[in-house]
Amino acid sequence: MPSYHIITYGCQMNEHDSENIAGLLEAMGYEHTPDSSKADVVVMNTCSIRENADKRFFGSLGQFKKYKKTNKDFIMCVCGCMPQQPRIIEKIKESFSWVDILFGTQTIGEFPKLLSERIRTGRKQISIIDNSPDIPEVIESKRMFRHKALVNITYGCNNFCTYCIVPYTRGREKSRSLKDVVCEIRRLAEDGVKEVMLLGQNVNSFRDSEGNRFADLIKAVDEIEGIERIRFMTSHPKDISDELIDCYRTCSSLCNNIHLPVQAGSDSLLKRMNRHYTRAQYLEKVAKLREVSPDITISTDIIVGFPGETDEDFEDTLSLVKEVRYDSAFTFIYSPREGTPAAEFEDQIPERLQHERFDRLVDAINEISLEKNQAYVGREVEVLVEGISRNNDKALSGRTDDFKLVNFTSEAPLDEEMIGKAVKVRITDAKTFSLDGVITE
Ligand code: 5AD
Ligand code: SF4
């Protein structure tokens, strides 16, 4: 049987796209191999957000050329956000002409056709479009986990934050219909899925042709039998409605956690980032969430060293972090993305200062994360088991409803059968990014 290997970079959208690509390849008779050097088809699903994304991408891509020598039928494919940029396509054609197939974020469904044609004709195949007007068909995906699933609800983004490349690589925002999403999740529930992650660049602006909003969707998914946990990602603070906040009170399956990217704590930076909210408005949303659900856990994304960031702006970000007291935060050093407005801003921040501020921010965040985790010690929590612990193969790991990562041991032998089940765990120790515990039930 021919085999495939997929390498995924970036966000959960990409992870889900890779699950879909895996589903398509398996339907064509391909079998997964964990070893890329043994694969007949390698797919690199790329991301353009991260720092040095281009350099790293071309570096990693270059390593696959040697497979062409050992396997004359080897087929190299590149997809995701990188090939959505014309200059990247140019460079691939120019310097990586041995790459066989290129497709974009909105043409995944065409991959089987491109692959068959490449095999039949030997010719290179490309399919990229900037901005598909259509919602892609649901693909029978190969899930990474049996008990949890990623589900797209919106595609693309219309927000044009001045630093961000996503609106250019993933096109205009489109919502699926509530009915289609519910139908897909019902099928997933029948297949044993207990937890769904609803995905979109800005899930809060979900609106289908019948006028259903995001809160309506959450309520509809909450009704689906078998779905015990609902999560979503990512929320834009400007679009969080009171109806959605109220779902934390009324929808029993909605997990007690929210990822609410703030990006910066100063009004002038927020304005220059084109975020459409002020610090006060953001804090007001957090206060409302905590009013409805006092122990909700909150995580965020923050960019440090955005063009024009003054000492004062940075202090505002630090003070916001201390005021909100996030459970965790993803921190990014600003990296100019060609074609975005902020890349043209004049007052770029020197790298040394960016790093200095970044380190101070990370220290402040980690201190708070650890304090927040310490409050769990001695408590009994319910954990949905996900697998063998990454740092101790004698332990299992899983997540609580409020998204804490828990590594735990039990006196009875650990049993793979437990994966996907809910167990009770007593927390014995707290770390910055995880909790340790022992199973009690
Ligand atoms: N530089 C640094 N961080 C960025 N992000 C998006 N674009 C950039 C950039 N050009 C971060 C934002 C976003 C997260 C997914 O990536 O914080 O929320
Ligand atoms: Fe990028 Fe802003 Fe859209 Fe998020 S909301 S994908 S940060 S443009």
Short mmCIF file of C-alpha atoms and ligand atoms in Angstrom, two decimals:
data_model
loop_
_atom_site.label_atom_id
_atom_site.label_comp_id
_atom_site.label_asym_id
_atom_site.label_seq_id
_atom_site.Cartn_x
_atom_site.Cartn_y
_atom_site.Cartn_z
CA MET A 1 0.00 0.00 0.00
CA PRO A 2 1.41 3.46 -0.81
CA SER A 3 2.06 5.58 2.26
CA TYR A 4 1.80 9.23 3.29
CA HIS A 5 3.22 11.53 5.92
CA ILE A 6 1.92 15.00 6.85
CA ILE A 7 3.86 17.72 8.63
CA THR A 8 1.69 20.41 10.16
CA TYR A 9 2.74 23.88 11.28
CA GLY A 10 0.68 26.59 12.93
CA CYS A 11 -2.83 26.86 14.26
CA GLN A 12 -5.67 24.45 14.90
CA MET A 13 -7.21 25.35 11.53
CA ASN A 14 -4.13 23.85 9.94
CA GLU A 15 -4.33 20.85 12.24
CA HIS A 16 -7.88 20.26 11.12
CA ASP A 17 -6.95 20.81 7.46
CA SER A 18 -4.31 18.11 7.94
CA GLU A 19 -6.92 15.74 9.41
CA ASN A 20 -8.96 16.38 6.27
CA ILE A 21 -5.98 15.81 3.97
CA ALA A 22 -5.27 12.54 5.83
CA GLY A 23 -8.92 11.53 5.30
CA LEU A 24 -8.65 12.24 1.56
CA LEU A 25 -5.40 10.27 1.23
CA GLU A 26 -6.80 7.27 3.12
CA ALA A 27 -9.87 7.29 0.88
CA MET A 28 -7.42 7.02 -2.05
CA GLY A 29 -5.84 3.93 -0.48
CA TYR A 30 -2.83 5.54 1.17
CA GLU A 31 -1.65 4.42 4.59
CA HIS A 32 -0.09 6.70 7.23
CA THR A 33 3.58 6.28 8.10
CA PRO A 34 5.19 8.08 11.05
CA ASP A 35 8.53 8.05 9.15
CA SER A 36 8.65 10.65 6.38
CA SER A 37 11.62 8.92 4.70
CA LYS A 38 9.42 5.87 4.04
CA ALA A 39 6.51 7.86 2.62
CA ASP A 40 5.51 7.94 -1.05
CA VAL A 41 3.68 11.22 -0.51
CA VAL A 42 4.76 13.94 1.94
CA VAL A 43 2.48 16.90 2.55
CA MET A 44 3.85 20.00 4.26
CA ASN A 45 0.97 22.06 5.67
CA THR A 46 2.52 25.46 6.29
CA CYS A 47 1.97 28.55 8.44
CA SER A 48 3.04 32.14 7.70
CA ILE A 49 2.32 33.80 11.03
CA ARG A 50 5.38 32.88 13.03
CA GLU A 51 8.68 34.65 13.20
CA ASN A 52 11.14 33.71 10.52
CA ALA A 53 8.36 31.69 8.92
CA ASP A 54 9.77 32.00 5.39
CA LYS A 55 13.34 31.11 6.27
CA ARG A 56 12.34 28.14 8.36
CA PHE A 57 9.87 26.95 5.74
CA PHE A 58 12.41 26.92 2.92
CA GLY A 59 14.96 25.28 5.21
CA SER A 60 12.57 22.45 6.12
CA LEU A 61 11.32 22.05 2.57
CA GLY A 62 14.89 21.65 1.24
CA GLN A 63 15.40 18.54 3.35
CA PHE A 64 12.89 16.53 1.32
CA LYS A 65 14.74 16.81 -1.99
CA LYS A 66 16.90 13.79 -1.15
CA TYR A 67 13.83 11.52 -1.03
CA LYS A 68 13.50 12.01 -4.78
CA LYS A 69 16.81 10.16 -5.17
CA THR A 70 15.88 7.14 -3.04
CA ASN A 71 12.29 6.81 -4.28
CA LYS A 72 11.67 7.76 -7.89
CA ASP A 73 7.92 7.84 -7.26
CA PHE A 74 8.21 10.18 -4.28
CA ILE A 75 5.72 13.07 -4.43
CA MET A 76 6.23 16.29 -2.47
CA CYS A 77 3.24 18.50 -1.74
CA VAL A 78 3.07 21.93 -0.10
CA CYS A 79 -0.15 23.48 1.15
CA GLY A 80 -1.45 25.86 3.83
CA CYS A 81 -0.79 29.58 4.18
CA MET A 82 2.67 29.78 2.56
CA PRO A 83 1.62 29.02 -1.04
CA GLN A 84 -1.26 31.50 -0.69
CA GLN A 85 1.36 34.22 -1.19
CA PRO A 86 2.36 34.81 -4.83
CA ARG A 87 5.99 35.58 -3.94
CA ILE A 88 6.32 32.19 -2.20
CA ILE A 89 4.93 30.38 -5.26
CA GLU A 90 7.46 32.26 -7.40
CA LYS A 91 10.32 31.20 -5.16
CA ILE A 92 9.17 27.55 -5.06
CA LYS A 93 8.96 27.48 -8.87
CA GLU A 94 12.37 29.12 -9.13
CA SER A 95 14.43 27.34 -6.47
CA PHE A 96 12.40 24.25 -5.48
CA SER A 97 11.21 23.11 -8.90
CA TRP A 98 11.24 19.46 -7.73
CA VAL A 99 8.13 20.13 -5.59
CA ASP A 100 5.26 18.28 -7.26
CA ILE A 101 2.01 19.69 -5.94
CA LEU A 102 0.99 23.06 -4.51
CA PHE A 103 -2.47 23.81 -3.21
CA GLY A 104 -3.99 26.50 -1.01
CA THR A 105 -6.08 26.83 2.11
CA GLN A 106 -9.27 26.93 0.10
CA THR A 107 -8.60 24.17 -2.43
CA ILE A 108 -7.98 21.19 -0.15
CA GLY A 109 -10.91 19.32 -1.73
CA GLU A 110 -9.05 19.35 -5.06
CA PHE A 111 -6.01 17.57 -3.68
CA PRO A 112 -7.07 14.01 -4.74
CA LYS A 113 -7.57 15.23 -8.31
CA LEU A 114 -4.17 16.98 -8.32
CA LEU A 115 -2.49 13.87 -6.93
CA SER A 116 -4.13 11.50 -9.44
CA GLU A 117 -3.18 13.78 -12.32
CA ARG A 118 0.38 14.08 -11.08
CA ILE A 119 0.63 10.26 -10.93
CA ARG A 120 -1.04 9.80 -14.33
CA THR A 121 0.78 12.50 -16.29
CA GLY A 122 3.97 13.06 -14.29
CA ARG A 123 3.33 16.80 -14.59
CA LYS A 124 3.46 19.20 -11.66
CA GLN A 125 0.08 20.32 -10.39
CA ILE A 126 -0.92 23.64 -8.82
CA SER A 127 -4.24 24.81 -7.46
CA ILE A 128 -4.41 28.00 -5.46
CA ILE A 129 -7.09 30.63 -5.32
CA ASP A 130 -7.00 33.81 -3.30
CA ASN A 131 -10.52 33.94 -2.13
CA SER A 132 -13.00 31.16 -2.75
CA PRO A 133 -16.60 32.37 -2.67
CA ASP A 134 -17.82 28.94 -1.58
CA ILE A 135 -17.88 27.08 1.69
CA PRO A 136 -15.84 23.92 1.13
CA GLU A 137 -17.60 20.56 1.28
CA VAL A 138 -17.21 18.61 4.51
CA ILE A 139 -14.41 16.09 4.13
CA GLU A 140 -14.42 12.73 5.92
CA SER A 141 -11.41 13.51 8.08
CA LYS A 142 -9.04 11.24 9.97
CA ARG A 143 -9.20 12.58 13.53
CA MET A 144 -6.13 12.81 15.70
CA PHE A 145 -8.27 11.76 18.69
CA ARG A 146 -11.20 9.38 18.80
CA HIS A 147 -13.02 11.29 21.50
CA LYS A 148 -12.50 14.86 20.35
CA ALA A 149 -12.94 16.66 17.07
CA LEU A 150 -12.12 19.96 15.42
CA VAL A 151 -15.06 21.48 13.55
CA ASN A 152 -14.81 24.51 11.24
CA ILE A 153 -17.64 26.98 11.65
CA THR A 154 -16.21 30.00 9.82
CA TYR A 155 -13.49 30.34 7.20
CA GLY A 156 -11.28 33.35 6.54
CA CYS A 157 -11.13 36.72 8.28
CA ASN A 158 -12.37 40.24 7.55
CA ASN A 159 -10.67 42.03 10.42
CA PHE A 160 -7.37 43.08 8.89
CA CYS A 161 -5.45 43.60 12.10
CA THR A 162 -2.52 45.61 10.76
CA TYR A 163 0.13 43.01 11.68
CA CYS A 164 -1.68 39.93 10.41
CA ILE A 165 -1.31 38.01 7.17
CA VAL A 166 -4.30 35.71 7.70
CA PRO A 167 -6.91 37.83 5.85
CA TYR A 168 -4.60 37.67 2.83
CA THR A 169 -3.90 33.92 3.04
CA ARG A 170 -7.29 32.61 4.13
CA GLY A 171 -9.51 35.05 2.28
CA ARG A 172 -12.80 36.66 3.24
CA GLU A 173 -14.87 35.48 6.15
CA LYS A 174 -17.60 32.94 5.45
CA SER A 175 -19.88 31.17 7.92
CA ARG A 176 -21.20 27.65 7.48
CA SER A 177 -24.87 27.16 8.22
CA LEU A 178 -25.88 26.26 11.77
CA LYS A 179 -27.78 23.28 10.37
CA ASP A 180 -24.70 21.88 8.60
CA VAL A 181 -22.50 22.32 11.68
CA VAL A 182 -25.06 20.63 13.94
CA CYS A 183 -25.47 17.82 11.44
CA GLU A 184 -21.71 17.23 11.33
CA ILE A 185 -21.44 17.25 15.14
CA ARG A 186 -24.35 14.81 15.50
CA ARG A 187 -22.50 12.40 13.24
CA LEU A 188 -19.31 12.92 15.24
CA ALA A 189 -21.20 12.21 18.50
CA GLU A 190 -22.52 8.96 17.00
CA ASP A 191 -18.90 8.10 16.21
CA GLY A 192 -17.87 8.48 19.88
CA VAL A 193 -16.82 12.13 19.97
CA LYS A 194 -17.39 13.76 23.37
CA GLU A 195 -15.59 17.05 22.88
CA VAL A 196 -15.77 19.50 19.98
CA MET A 197 -13.62 22.52 19.28
CA LEU A 198 -15.49 24.99 17.08
CA LEU A 199 -12.95 26.69 14.85
CA GLY A 200 -12.78 30.06 13.11
CA GLN A 201 -10.47 33.07 12.99
CA ASN A 202 -13.23 35.01 14.69
CA VAL A 203 -15.97 32.64 15.81
CA ASN A 204 -17.90 35.46 17.44
CA SER A 205 -18.82 36.94 14.10
CA PHE A 206 -20.47 33.66 12.98
CA ARG A 207 -23.71 34.49 11.16
CA ASP A 208 -25.46 32.13 8.80
CA SER A 209 -27.94 32.96 6.04
CA GLU A 210 -30.86 32.35 8.40
CA GLY A 211 -29.52 34.95 10.83
CA ASN A 212 -28.23 32.50 13.45
CA ARG A 213 -25.41 33.96 15.54
CA PHE A 214 -22.61 32.26 17.47
CA ALA A 215 -24.62 32.04 20.71
CA ASP A 216 -27.42 30.26 18.78
CA LEU A 217 -24.89 27.76 17.51
CA ILE A 218 -23.50 27.08 20.99
CA LYS A 219 -27.03 26.51 22.30
CA ALA A 220 -27.81 24.12 19.42
CA VAL A 221 -24.59 22.13 19.97
CA ASP A 222 -25.30 22.04 23.71
CA GLU A 223 -28.47 20.07 22.91
CA ILE A 224 -26.64 17.32 21.00
CA GLU A 225 -26.66 14.06 22.89
CA GLY A 226 -23.20 12.66 23.63
CA ILE A 227 -21.35 15.99 23.35
CA GLU A 228 -20.04 16.68 26.85
CA ARG A 229 -17.60 19.48 26.13
CA ILE A 230 -17.80 22.44 23.77
CA ARG A 231 -14.78 24.67 23.19
CA PHE A 232 -14.18 27.37 20.61
CA MET A 233 -11.26 29.23 19.13
CA THR A 234 -10.59 32.11 18.44
CA SER A 235 -12.71 34.87 19.88
CA HIS A 236 -12.33 38.48 18.90
CA PRO A 237 -13.06 40.64 21.96
CA LYS A 238 -14.89 43.24 19.87
CA ASP A 239 -17.55 40.72 18.85
CA ILE A 240 -18.21 38.90 22.14
CA SER A 241 -21.90 39.35 22.74
CA ASP A 242 -23.82 39.34 26.02
CA GLU A 243 -25.78 36.37 24.61
CA LEU A 244 -22.56 34.41 24.23
CA ILE A 245 -21.38 35.35 27.74
CA ASP A 246 -24.73 34.17 29.06
CA CYS A 247 -24.13 30.75 27.45
CA TYR A 248 -21.54 30.14 30.20
CA ARG A 249 -24.48 30.14 32.61
CA THR A 250 -27.06 28.28 30.53
CA CYS A 251 -25.16 25.73 28.42
CA SER A 252 -23.95 22.85 30.57
CA SER A 253 -21.54 21.47 27.93
CA LEU A 254 -19.77 24.78 27.31
CA CYS A 255 -16.33 24.48 28.91
CA ASN A 256 -15.45 26.97 31.60
CA ASN A 257 -12.60 28.50 29.63
CA ILE A 258 -12.07 31.16 26.98
CA HIS A 259 -9.18 32.15 24.75
CA LEU A 260 -9.53 35.90 24.34
CA PRO A 261 -6.58 37.44 22.47
CA VAL A 262 -5.86 40.95 23.75
CA GLN A 263 -2.65 41.60 21.73
CA ALA A 264 -1.73 44.77 23.71
CA GLY A 265 -2.72 46.70 26.80
CA SER A 266 -2.44 50.26 25.53
CA ASP A 267 -5.17 52.10 23.65
CA SER A 268 -2.77 53.68 21.19
CA LEU A 269 -1.30 50.30 20.19
CA LEU A 270 -4.73 48.68 19.99
CA LYS A 271 -5.76 51.44 17.64
CA ARG A 272 -2.69 51.08 15.47
CA MET A 273 -3.25 47.32 15.41
CA ASN A 274 -6.81 48.02 14.16
CA ARG A 275 -8.35 45.91 16.92
CA HIS A 276 -11.54 47.97 17.36
CA TYR A 277 -11.64 47.87 21.17
CA THR A 278 -10.02 49.81 23.99
CA ARG A 279 -8.31 48.44 27.07
CA ALA A 280 -11.36 49.43 29.13
CA GLN A 281 -13.75 47.67 26.76
CA TYR A 282 -11.65 44.51 26.90
CA LEU A 283 -11.55 44.60 30.70
CA GLU A 284 -15.30 45.10 30.72
CA LYS A 285 -15.79 41.88 28.69
CA VAL A 286 -13.53 40.01 31.13
CA ALA A 287 -15.51 41.38 34.08
CA LYS A 288 -18.80 40.29 32.48
CA LEU A 289 -17.45 36.80 31.84
CA ARG A 290 -16.33 36.53 35.47
CA GLU A 291 -19.63 37.86 36.70
CA VAL A 292 -21.43 35.01 34.91
CA SER A 293 -18.76 32.41 35.66
CA PRO A 294 -16.45 33.53 38.51
CA ASP A 295 -13.86 30.76 38.09
CA ILE A 296 -13.66 30.78 34.29
CA THR A 297 -10.08 30.30 33.07
CA ILE A 298 -8.83 32.82 30.52
CA SER A 299 -5.93 32.64 28.09
CA THR A 300 -4.75 35.19 25.56
CA ASP A 301 -2.33 36.14 22.76
CA ILE A 302 0.00 39.12 23.17
CA ILE A 303 2.35 40.75 20.67
CA VAL A 304 5.47 42.49 21.99
CA GLY A 305 7.53 45.06 20.12
CA PHE A 306 4.83 46.23 17.72
CA PRO A 307 6.03 49.26 15.70
CA GLY A 308 5.91 52.40 17.81
CA GLU A 309 5.55 50.53 21.13
CA THR A 310 6.85 52.95 23.80
CA ASP A 311 8.01 52.02 27.32
CA GLU A 312 4.68 53.33 28.50
CA ASP A 313 2.72 51.18 26.03
CA PHE A 314 4.64 48.13 27.18
CA GLU A 315 4.01 48.96 30.85
CA ASP A 316 0.30 49.11 29.96
CA THR A 317 0.50 45.58 28.55
CA LEU A 318 2.28 44.37 31.70
CA SER A 319 -0.28 46.01 33.96
CA LEU A 320 -3.16 44.53 31.96
CA VAL A 321 -1.66 41.06 32.35
CA LYS A 322 -1.47 41.61 36.11
CA GLU A 323 -4.99 42.95 36.22
CA VAL A 324 -6.62 40.12 34.26
CA ARG A 325 -4.38 37.42 35.75
CA TYR A 326 -4.46 35.08 32.77
CA ASP A 327 -4.21 31.33 33.32
CA SER A 328 -1.89 31.23 30.34
CA ALA A 329 -0.81 33.34 27.40
CA PHE A 330 0.84 32.88 24.03
CA THR A 331 3.39 35.65 23.58
CA PHE A 332 4.80 36.68 20.21
CA ILE A 333 7.58 39.02 19.23
CA TYR A 334 6.18 41.21 16.48
CA SER A 335 7.39 40.05 13.10
CA PRO A 336 6.71 42.14 9.99
CA ARG A 337 4.70 40.23 7.40
CA GLU A 338 5.18 41.49 3.86
CA GLY A 339 2.01 43.01 2.46
CA THR A 340 0.50 43.97 5.83
CA PRO A 341 0.18 47.67 6.83
CA ALA A 342 2.29 47.38 10.00
CA ALA A 343 5.27 46.11 7.99
CA GLU A 344 5.34 49.60 6.42
CA PHE A 345 5.11 51.49 9.73
CA GLU A 346 8.24 53.55 10.22
CA ASP A 347 8.98 53.15 13.90
CA GLN A 348 9.97 49.45 14.03
CA ILE A 349 11.38 48.42 17.43
CA PRO A 350 15.00 47.23 17.70
CA GLU A 351 15.31 43.49 18.22
CA ARG A 352 17.23 43.80 21.49
CA LEU A 353 14.45 45.87 23.06
CA GLN A 354 11.80 43.50 21.72
CA HIS A 355 13.55 40.57 23.39
CA GLU A 356 14.05 42.46 26.65
CA ARG A 357 10.35 43.30 26.85
CA PHE A 358 9.36 39.80 25.75
CA ASP A 359 11.38 38.23 28.59
CA ARG A 360 9.84 40.59 31.17
CA LEU A 361 6.35 39.81 29.90
CA VAL A 362 6.90 36.04 29.90
CA ASP A 363 8.24 36.20 33.49
CA ALA A 364 5.15 38.12 34.62
CA ILE A 365 2.79 35.70 32.85
CA ASN A 366 4.55 32.57 34.14
CA GLU A 367 4.48 33.82 37.72
CA ILE A 368 0.72 34.30 37.51
CA SER A 369 0.16 30.96 35.70
CA LEU A 370 1.99 29.14 38.46
CA GLU A 371 0.04 30.94 41.21
CA LYS A 372 -3.22 30.11 39.46
CA ASN A 373 -2.19 26.45 39.12
CA GLN A 374 -1.12 26.27 42.78
CA ALA A 375 -4.71 26.99 43.79
CA TYR A 376 -5.65 23.55 42.37
CA VAL A 377 -3.38 21.59 44.72
CA GLY A 378 -5.47 19.34 46.98
CA ARG A 379 -8.54 19.67 44.79
CA GLU A 380 -10.23 16.79 42.99
CA VAL A 381 -10.88 17.51 39.33
CA GLU A 382 -12.48 15.65 36.45
CA VAL A 383 -10.07 14.91 33.60
CA LEU A 384 -10.92 13.69 30.12
CA VAL A 385 -8.02 11.34 29.40
CA GLU A 386 -6.10 12.15 26.19
CA GLY A 387 -3.16 9.77 26.17
CA ILE A 388 0.19 8.84 27.62
CA SER A 389 1.89 11.79 29.32
CA ARG A 390 4.54 13.46 27.18
CA ASN A 391 7.18 13.67 29.89
CA ASN A 392 6.52 10.44 31.78
CA ASP A 393 5.46 7.32 29.92
CA LYS A 394 4.16 5.79 33.16
CA ALA A 395 1.59 8.57 33.51
CA LEU A 396 -1.47 9.60 31.54
CA SER A 397 -2.50 13.11 30.67
CA GLY A 398 -5.72 14.90 29.92
CA ARG A 399 -7.56 18.17 30.29
CA THR A 400 -10.00 19.50 32.80
CA ASP A 401 -13.15 21.27 31.68
CA ASP A 402 -11.32 24.55 32.26
CA PHE A 403 -8.45 23.41 30.01
CA LYS A 404 -5.78 22.67 32.61
CA LEU A 405 -3.34 20.02 31.42
CA VAL A 406 -3.11 17.27 34.08
CA ASN A 407 -0.49 14.50 34.20
CA PHE A 408 -1.53 11.74 36.57
CA THR A 409 -0.63 8.29 37.78
CA SER A 410 -2.68 5.50 39.25
CA GLU A 411 -1.83 2.44 41.36
CA ALA A 412 -3.62 0.12 38.96
CA PRO A 413 -1.80 -0.46 35.68
CA LEU A 414 -2.45 2.28 33.18
CA ASP A 415 -4.87 1.24 30.55
CA GLU A 416 -5.08 2.65 27.00
CA GLU A 417 -8.79 1.87 27.22
CA MET A 418 -9.06 4.87 29.51
CA ILE A 419 -8.33 7.26 26.66
CA GLY A 420 -11.42 9.36 26.02
CA LYS A 421 -12.93 8.56 29.44
CA ALA A 422 -13.57 10.99 32.28
CA VAL A 423 -11.69 10.19 35.51
CA LYS A 424 -11.36 11.87 38.90
CA VAL A 425 -7.87 13.05 39.79
CA ARG A 426 -6.54 14.59 43.02
CA ILE A 427 -4.04 17.36 42.25
CA THR A 428 -0.80 16.91 44.16
CA ASP A 429 1.53 19.44 42.53
CA ALA A 430 1.38 22.53 40.34
CA LYS A 431 3.77 23.60 37.58
CA THR A 432 3.69 26.64 35.33
CA PHE A 433 2.08 24.85 32.38
CA SER A 434 0.52 21.77 33.96
CA LEU A 435 -0.77 20.03 37.07
CA ASP A 436 0.31 16.67 38.54
CA GLY A 437 -2.09 14.32 40.27
CA VAL A 438 -3.17 10.83 41.22
CA ILE A 439 -6.29 9.09 40.03
CA THR A 440 -8.92 8.61 42.73
CA GLU A 441 -11.60 6.82 40.74
N1 5AD B 1 3.84 39.07 14.50
C1 5AD B 1 3.72 38.52 15.72
N2 5AD B 1 2.63 37.86 16.14
C2 5AD B 1 1.60 37.75 15.28
N3 5AD B 1 0.40 37.16 15.41
C3 5AD B 1 -0.27 37.32 14.25
N4 5AD B 1 0.48 38.01 13.38
C4 5AD B 1 1.64 38.29 13.99
C5 5AD B 1 2.82 38.99 13.61
N5 5AD B 1 2.95 39.55 12.41
C6 5AD B 1 -0.06 36.50 16.63
C7 5AD B 1 -1.31 37.18 17.22
C8 5AD B 1 -2.39 36.19 16.93
C9 5AD B 1 -1.65 34.88 16.99
C10 5AD B 1 -2.31 33.72 16.38
O1 5AD B 1 -0.43 35.17 16.33
O2 5AD B 1 -1.12 37.32 18.61
O3 5AD B 1 -3.46 36.24 17.85
FE1 SF4 B 2 -5.41 38.00 12.07
FE2 SF4 B 2 -6.86 39.84 13.39
FE3 SF4 B 2 -8.08 38.12 11.68
FE4 SF4 B 2 -7.10 37.21 14.01
S1 SF4 B 2 -8.76 38.72 13.78
S2 SF4 B 2 -6.85 36.26 11.97
S3 SF4 B 2 -5.27 38.49 14.30
S4 SF4 B 2 -6.59 39.72 11.16
#
